XYZ file of C-alpha atoms in Angstrom:
322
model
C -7.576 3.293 -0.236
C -8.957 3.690 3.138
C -10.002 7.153 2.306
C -12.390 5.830 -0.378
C -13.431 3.722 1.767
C -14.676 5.816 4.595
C -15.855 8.246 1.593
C -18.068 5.290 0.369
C -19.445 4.554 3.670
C -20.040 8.367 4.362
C -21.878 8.395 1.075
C -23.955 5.341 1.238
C -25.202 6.568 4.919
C -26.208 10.051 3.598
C -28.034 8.939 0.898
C -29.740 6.094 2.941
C -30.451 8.653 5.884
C -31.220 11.871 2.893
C -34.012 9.082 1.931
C -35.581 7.925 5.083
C -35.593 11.169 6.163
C -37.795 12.465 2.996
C -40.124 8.962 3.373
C -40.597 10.586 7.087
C -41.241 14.292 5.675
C -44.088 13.244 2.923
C -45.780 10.594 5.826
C -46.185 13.713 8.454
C -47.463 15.687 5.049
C -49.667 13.092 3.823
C -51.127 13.053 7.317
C -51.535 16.790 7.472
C -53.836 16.517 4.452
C -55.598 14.029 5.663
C -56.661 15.603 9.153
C -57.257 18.762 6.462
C -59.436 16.641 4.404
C -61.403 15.211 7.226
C -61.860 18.925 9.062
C -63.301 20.050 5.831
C -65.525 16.969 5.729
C -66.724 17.798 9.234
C -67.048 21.599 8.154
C -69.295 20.942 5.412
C -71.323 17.551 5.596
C -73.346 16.856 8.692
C -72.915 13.357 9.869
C -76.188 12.814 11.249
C -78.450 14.294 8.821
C -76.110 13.078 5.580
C -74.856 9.894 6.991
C -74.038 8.565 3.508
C -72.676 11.148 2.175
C -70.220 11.506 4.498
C -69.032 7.974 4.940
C -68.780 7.812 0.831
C -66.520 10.771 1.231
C -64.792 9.786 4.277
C -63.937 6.461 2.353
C -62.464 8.095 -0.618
C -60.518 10.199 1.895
C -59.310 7.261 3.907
C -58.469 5.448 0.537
C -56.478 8.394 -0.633
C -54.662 8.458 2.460
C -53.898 4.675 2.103
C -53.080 5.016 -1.470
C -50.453 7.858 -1.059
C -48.961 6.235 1.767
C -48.913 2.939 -0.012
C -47.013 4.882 -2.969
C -44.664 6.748 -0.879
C -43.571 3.262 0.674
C -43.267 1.532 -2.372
C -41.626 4.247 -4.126
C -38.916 4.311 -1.130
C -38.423 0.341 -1.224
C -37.398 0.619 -4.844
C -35.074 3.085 -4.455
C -33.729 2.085 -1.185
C -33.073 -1.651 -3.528
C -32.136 0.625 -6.397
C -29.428 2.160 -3.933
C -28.491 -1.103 -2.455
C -27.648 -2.782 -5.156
C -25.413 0.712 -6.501
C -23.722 0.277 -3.426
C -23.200 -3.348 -3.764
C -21.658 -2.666 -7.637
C -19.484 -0.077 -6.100
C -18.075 -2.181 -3.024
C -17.317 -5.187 -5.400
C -15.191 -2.566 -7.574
C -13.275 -1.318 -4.495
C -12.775 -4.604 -3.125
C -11.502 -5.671 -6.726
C -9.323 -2.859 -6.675
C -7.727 -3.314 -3.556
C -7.189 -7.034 -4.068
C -5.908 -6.570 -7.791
C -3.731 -3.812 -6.237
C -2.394 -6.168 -3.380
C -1.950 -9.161 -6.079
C 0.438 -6.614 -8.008
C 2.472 -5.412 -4.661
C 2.880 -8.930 -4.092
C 3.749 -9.381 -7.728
C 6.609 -6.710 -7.753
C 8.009 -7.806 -4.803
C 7.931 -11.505 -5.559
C 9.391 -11.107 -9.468
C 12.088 -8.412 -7.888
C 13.066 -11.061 -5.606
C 13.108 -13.762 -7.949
C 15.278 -11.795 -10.649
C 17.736 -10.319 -7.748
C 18.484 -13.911 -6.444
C 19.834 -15.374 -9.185
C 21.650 -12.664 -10.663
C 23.215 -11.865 -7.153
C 23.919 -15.782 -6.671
C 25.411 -15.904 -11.008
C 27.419 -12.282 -10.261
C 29.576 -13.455 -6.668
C 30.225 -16.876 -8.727
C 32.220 -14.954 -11.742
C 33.474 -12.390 -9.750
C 35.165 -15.201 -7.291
C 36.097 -17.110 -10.397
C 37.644 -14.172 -12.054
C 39.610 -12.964 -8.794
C 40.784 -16.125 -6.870
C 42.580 -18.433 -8.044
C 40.545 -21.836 -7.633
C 40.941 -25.401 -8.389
C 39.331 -27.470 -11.238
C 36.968 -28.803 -8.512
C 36.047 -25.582 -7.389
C 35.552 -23.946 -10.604
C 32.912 -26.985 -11.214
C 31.034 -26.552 -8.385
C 30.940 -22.590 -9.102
C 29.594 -23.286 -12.542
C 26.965 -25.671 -11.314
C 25.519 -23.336 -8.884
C 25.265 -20.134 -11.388
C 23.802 -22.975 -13.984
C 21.319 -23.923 -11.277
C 20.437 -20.066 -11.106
C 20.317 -19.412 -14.868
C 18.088 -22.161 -15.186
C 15.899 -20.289 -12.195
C 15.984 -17.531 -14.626
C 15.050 -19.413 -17.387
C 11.852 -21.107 -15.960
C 10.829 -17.333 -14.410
C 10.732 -16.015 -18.082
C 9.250 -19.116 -19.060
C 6.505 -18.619 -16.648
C 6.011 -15.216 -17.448
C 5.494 -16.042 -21.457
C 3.483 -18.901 -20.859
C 1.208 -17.162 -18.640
C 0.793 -14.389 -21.626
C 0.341 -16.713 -24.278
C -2.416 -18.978 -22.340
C -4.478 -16.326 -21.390
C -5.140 -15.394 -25.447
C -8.372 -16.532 -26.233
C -6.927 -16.959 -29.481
C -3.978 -19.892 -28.466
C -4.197 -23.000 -29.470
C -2.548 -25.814 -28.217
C -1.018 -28.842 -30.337
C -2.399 -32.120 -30.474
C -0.134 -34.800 -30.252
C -0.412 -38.197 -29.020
C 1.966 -38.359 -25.765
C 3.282 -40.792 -23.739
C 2.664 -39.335 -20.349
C 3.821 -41.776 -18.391
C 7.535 -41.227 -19.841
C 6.556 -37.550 -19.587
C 6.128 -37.362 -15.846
C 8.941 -40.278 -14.639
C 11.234 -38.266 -16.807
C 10.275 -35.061 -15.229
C 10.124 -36.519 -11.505
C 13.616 -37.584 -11.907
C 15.013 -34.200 -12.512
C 13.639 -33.290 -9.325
C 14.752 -36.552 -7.970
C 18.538 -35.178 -8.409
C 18.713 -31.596 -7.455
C 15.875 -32.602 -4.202
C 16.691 -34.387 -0.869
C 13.031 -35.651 -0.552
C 11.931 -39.245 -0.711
C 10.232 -39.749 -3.553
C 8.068 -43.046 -4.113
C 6.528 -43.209 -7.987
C 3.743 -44.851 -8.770
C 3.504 -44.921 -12.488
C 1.329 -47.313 -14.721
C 3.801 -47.879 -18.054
C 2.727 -46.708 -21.629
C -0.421 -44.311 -20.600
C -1.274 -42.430 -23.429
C -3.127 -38.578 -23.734
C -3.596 -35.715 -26.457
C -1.888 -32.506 -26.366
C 0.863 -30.670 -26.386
C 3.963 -32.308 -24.536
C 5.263 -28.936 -23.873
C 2.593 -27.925 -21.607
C 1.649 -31.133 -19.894
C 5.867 -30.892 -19.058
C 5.440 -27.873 -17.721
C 1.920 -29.031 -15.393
C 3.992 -31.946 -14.356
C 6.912 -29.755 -13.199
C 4.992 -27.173 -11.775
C 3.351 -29.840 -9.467
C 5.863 -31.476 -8.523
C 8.541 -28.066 -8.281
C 5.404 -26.947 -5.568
C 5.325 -30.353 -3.435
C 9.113 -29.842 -3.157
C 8.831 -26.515 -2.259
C 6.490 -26.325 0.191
C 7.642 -29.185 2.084
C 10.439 -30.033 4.442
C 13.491 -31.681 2.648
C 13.333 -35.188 3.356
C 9.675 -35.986 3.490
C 7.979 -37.842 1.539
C 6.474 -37.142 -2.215
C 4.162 -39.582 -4.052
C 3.796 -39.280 -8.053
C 1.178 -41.458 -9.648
C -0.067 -42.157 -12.915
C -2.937 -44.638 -13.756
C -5.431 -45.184 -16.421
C -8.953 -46.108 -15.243
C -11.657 -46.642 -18.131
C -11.439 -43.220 -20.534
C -9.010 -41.720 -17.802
C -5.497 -41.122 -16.796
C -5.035 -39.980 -13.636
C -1.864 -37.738 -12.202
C -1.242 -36.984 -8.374
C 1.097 -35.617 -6.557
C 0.997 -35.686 -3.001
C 3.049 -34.414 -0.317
C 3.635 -33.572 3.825
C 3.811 -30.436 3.776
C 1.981 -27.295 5.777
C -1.434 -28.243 3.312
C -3.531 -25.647 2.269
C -6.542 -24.607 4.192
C -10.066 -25.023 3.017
C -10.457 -21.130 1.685
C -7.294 -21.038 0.180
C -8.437 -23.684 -1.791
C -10.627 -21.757 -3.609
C -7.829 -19.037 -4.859
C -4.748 -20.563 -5.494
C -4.974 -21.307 -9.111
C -5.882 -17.283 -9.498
C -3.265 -15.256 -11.225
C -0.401 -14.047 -9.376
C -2.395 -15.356 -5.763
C -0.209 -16.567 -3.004
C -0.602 -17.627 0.374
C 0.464 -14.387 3.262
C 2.257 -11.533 2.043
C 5.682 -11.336 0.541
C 7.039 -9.555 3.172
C 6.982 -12.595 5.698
C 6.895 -15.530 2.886
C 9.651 -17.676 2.987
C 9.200 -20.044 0.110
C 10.183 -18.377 -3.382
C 7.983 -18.067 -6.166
C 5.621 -15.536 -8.311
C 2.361 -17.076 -8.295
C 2.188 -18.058 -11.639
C 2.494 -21.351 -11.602
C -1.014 -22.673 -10.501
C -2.347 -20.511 -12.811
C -0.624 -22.104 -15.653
C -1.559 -25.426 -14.925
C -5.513 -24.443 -14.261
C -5.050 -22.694 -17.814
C -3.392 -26.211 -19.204
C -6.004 -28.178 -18.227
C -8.575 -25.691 -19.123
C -7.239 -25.734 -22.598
C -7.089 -29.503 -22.740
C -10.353 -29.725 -21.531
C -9.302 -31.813 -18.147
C -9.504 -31.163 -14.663
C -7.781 -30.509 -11.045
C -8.552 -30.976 -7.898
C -6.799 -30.677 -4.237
C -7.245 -31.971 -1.283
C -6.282 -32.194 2.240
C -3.513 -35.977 2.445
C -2.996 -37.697 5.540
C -1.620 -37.088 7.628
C -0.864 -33.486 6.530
C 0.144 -32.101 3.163
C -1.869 -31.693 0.064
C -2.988 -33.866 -3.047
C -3.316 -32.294 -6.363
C -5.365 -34.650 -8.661
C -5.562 -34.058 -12.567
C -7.689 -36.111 -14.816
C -7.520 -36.386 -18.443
C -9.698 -37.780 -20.756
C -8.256 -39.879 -23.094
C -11.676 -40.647 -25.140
């Protein structure tokens, strides 16, 4: 990649310079003919004895002079803009290149990750299952953990489908009437058990949207699966749910690391993460924001995030209910 890159530069000079340098060439030409013209003017009208003559001809040949030059500059401007904006075309390819090419390094490394984890984690369970001899409480606890991982598994290919299917222009979603307030309280307290955050839940009873359950379950989980993850254990995370006019309105908020005023812009891209997977600690593919900007895109809603106090982030989704 950095070859094309110095290739493109290389290019875009010569052609700049190859340009300029013909602009000069036809100026010092242009002003060859026109100390020619104005020689043979000399040469064959006599100032004093023709005076009008000569001025009506040294007129034309000044205005030919200004004409031509006037061409040759405006000729050069347009294809010096022509050029510019070739080379602007170009540079947003090879920047979308190398980021889509990044976004998939990232990708491979992140989905190997996740996949090798719990397999690893599900494989030492049976094997010390099938070659110890372990109590009943033991054997629980072994099951529990490779459950824990097939269920990792399980929201991964989830994830992956999901992202597939929303991403068809063609996908529609369902239209039911929902109670989302059960939704998310029934969703928060699955985190609730397998988290050691404080959670404090705001939740207004019986709010009521359109959709399809399946999806806002997943938004909701997605939202608050991130606050837990990208927070210490033990801090706080807030999960309301109120109804204002035509509204209902969802946060979650937590203390974690927050998310910078740039990044802001790109997280709900496809596969986009914060760093690089090489020195990312926190596990994930980079599907999940994406989902829920493509849920609430399909349910005609909207998010928001924003900086909470005093650190973390705030992820605010509002759904029409009229």
């Amino acid at each position: 990649m950095k070859l094309v890159q110095f290739l493109y530069i290389f290019l875009l000079t010569y052609v700049i310079a190859a340009l300029l340098f013909w602009g000069s060439s036809l100026n010092r030409q242009n002003k060859i003919i026109h100390n020619y013209e104005l020689k043979n003017l000399r040469d064959s009208l006599d100032s004093v004895s023709q005076p009008m003559e000569y001025q009506l001809a040294f007129d034309q040949i000044q205005y030919k002079k200004s004409r031509v030059n006037n061409q040759y500059l405006g000729e050069g401007a347009t294809f010096l803009f022509v050029i510019l904006i070739g080379a602007t075309i170009v540079y947003s390819s090879i920047r979308r290149t190398q980021l889509l090419s990044k976004q998939q390094h990232n990708f491979m490394l992140s989905i190997t990750h996740e996949l090798k984890s719990p397999i690893a984690a599900i494989k030492l369970n049976l094997e010390t299952m099938e070659r110890r001899k372990l109590s009943e409480d033991q054997k629980s606890l072994l099951m529990k953990r490779s459950l824990k991982e097939t269920n990792r598994l399980n929201d991964l290919s989830n994830n992956l489908l999901w992202a597939s299917q929303l991403e068809n222009l063609k996908f529609a979603p369902a239209q039911d009437r929902i109670n989302f307030s059960a939704l998310v309280k029934e969703t928060a307290e699955h985190y609730i058990e397998r988290n050691t955050h404080s959670f404090l839940l705001n939740i207004e009873k019986e709010t009521f949207i359109s959709g399809d359950k399946i999806l806002w379950k997943m938004l909701a989980s997605n939202l608050i699966e991130n606050a837990c993850k990208y927070s210490e254990p033990d801090s706080l995370i807030s999960v309301c749910v109120n109804e204002e006019e035509d509204q209902v309105i969802f946060k979650v908020a937590d203390q974690g690391t927050g998310i910078s005023d740039e990044e802001k812009q790109k997280i709900f891209k496809k596969f986009y993460r914060v760093g690089s997977e090489e020195s990312r600690k926190t596990k994930g593919t980079g599907l999940g924001l994406f989902i829920i900007a493509q849920i609430v895109e399909r349910h005609k809603a909207s998010i928001t995030v924003s900086d909470n106090q005093p650190k973390g982030s705030v992820f605010e989704v509002i759904i029409n209910t009229a």
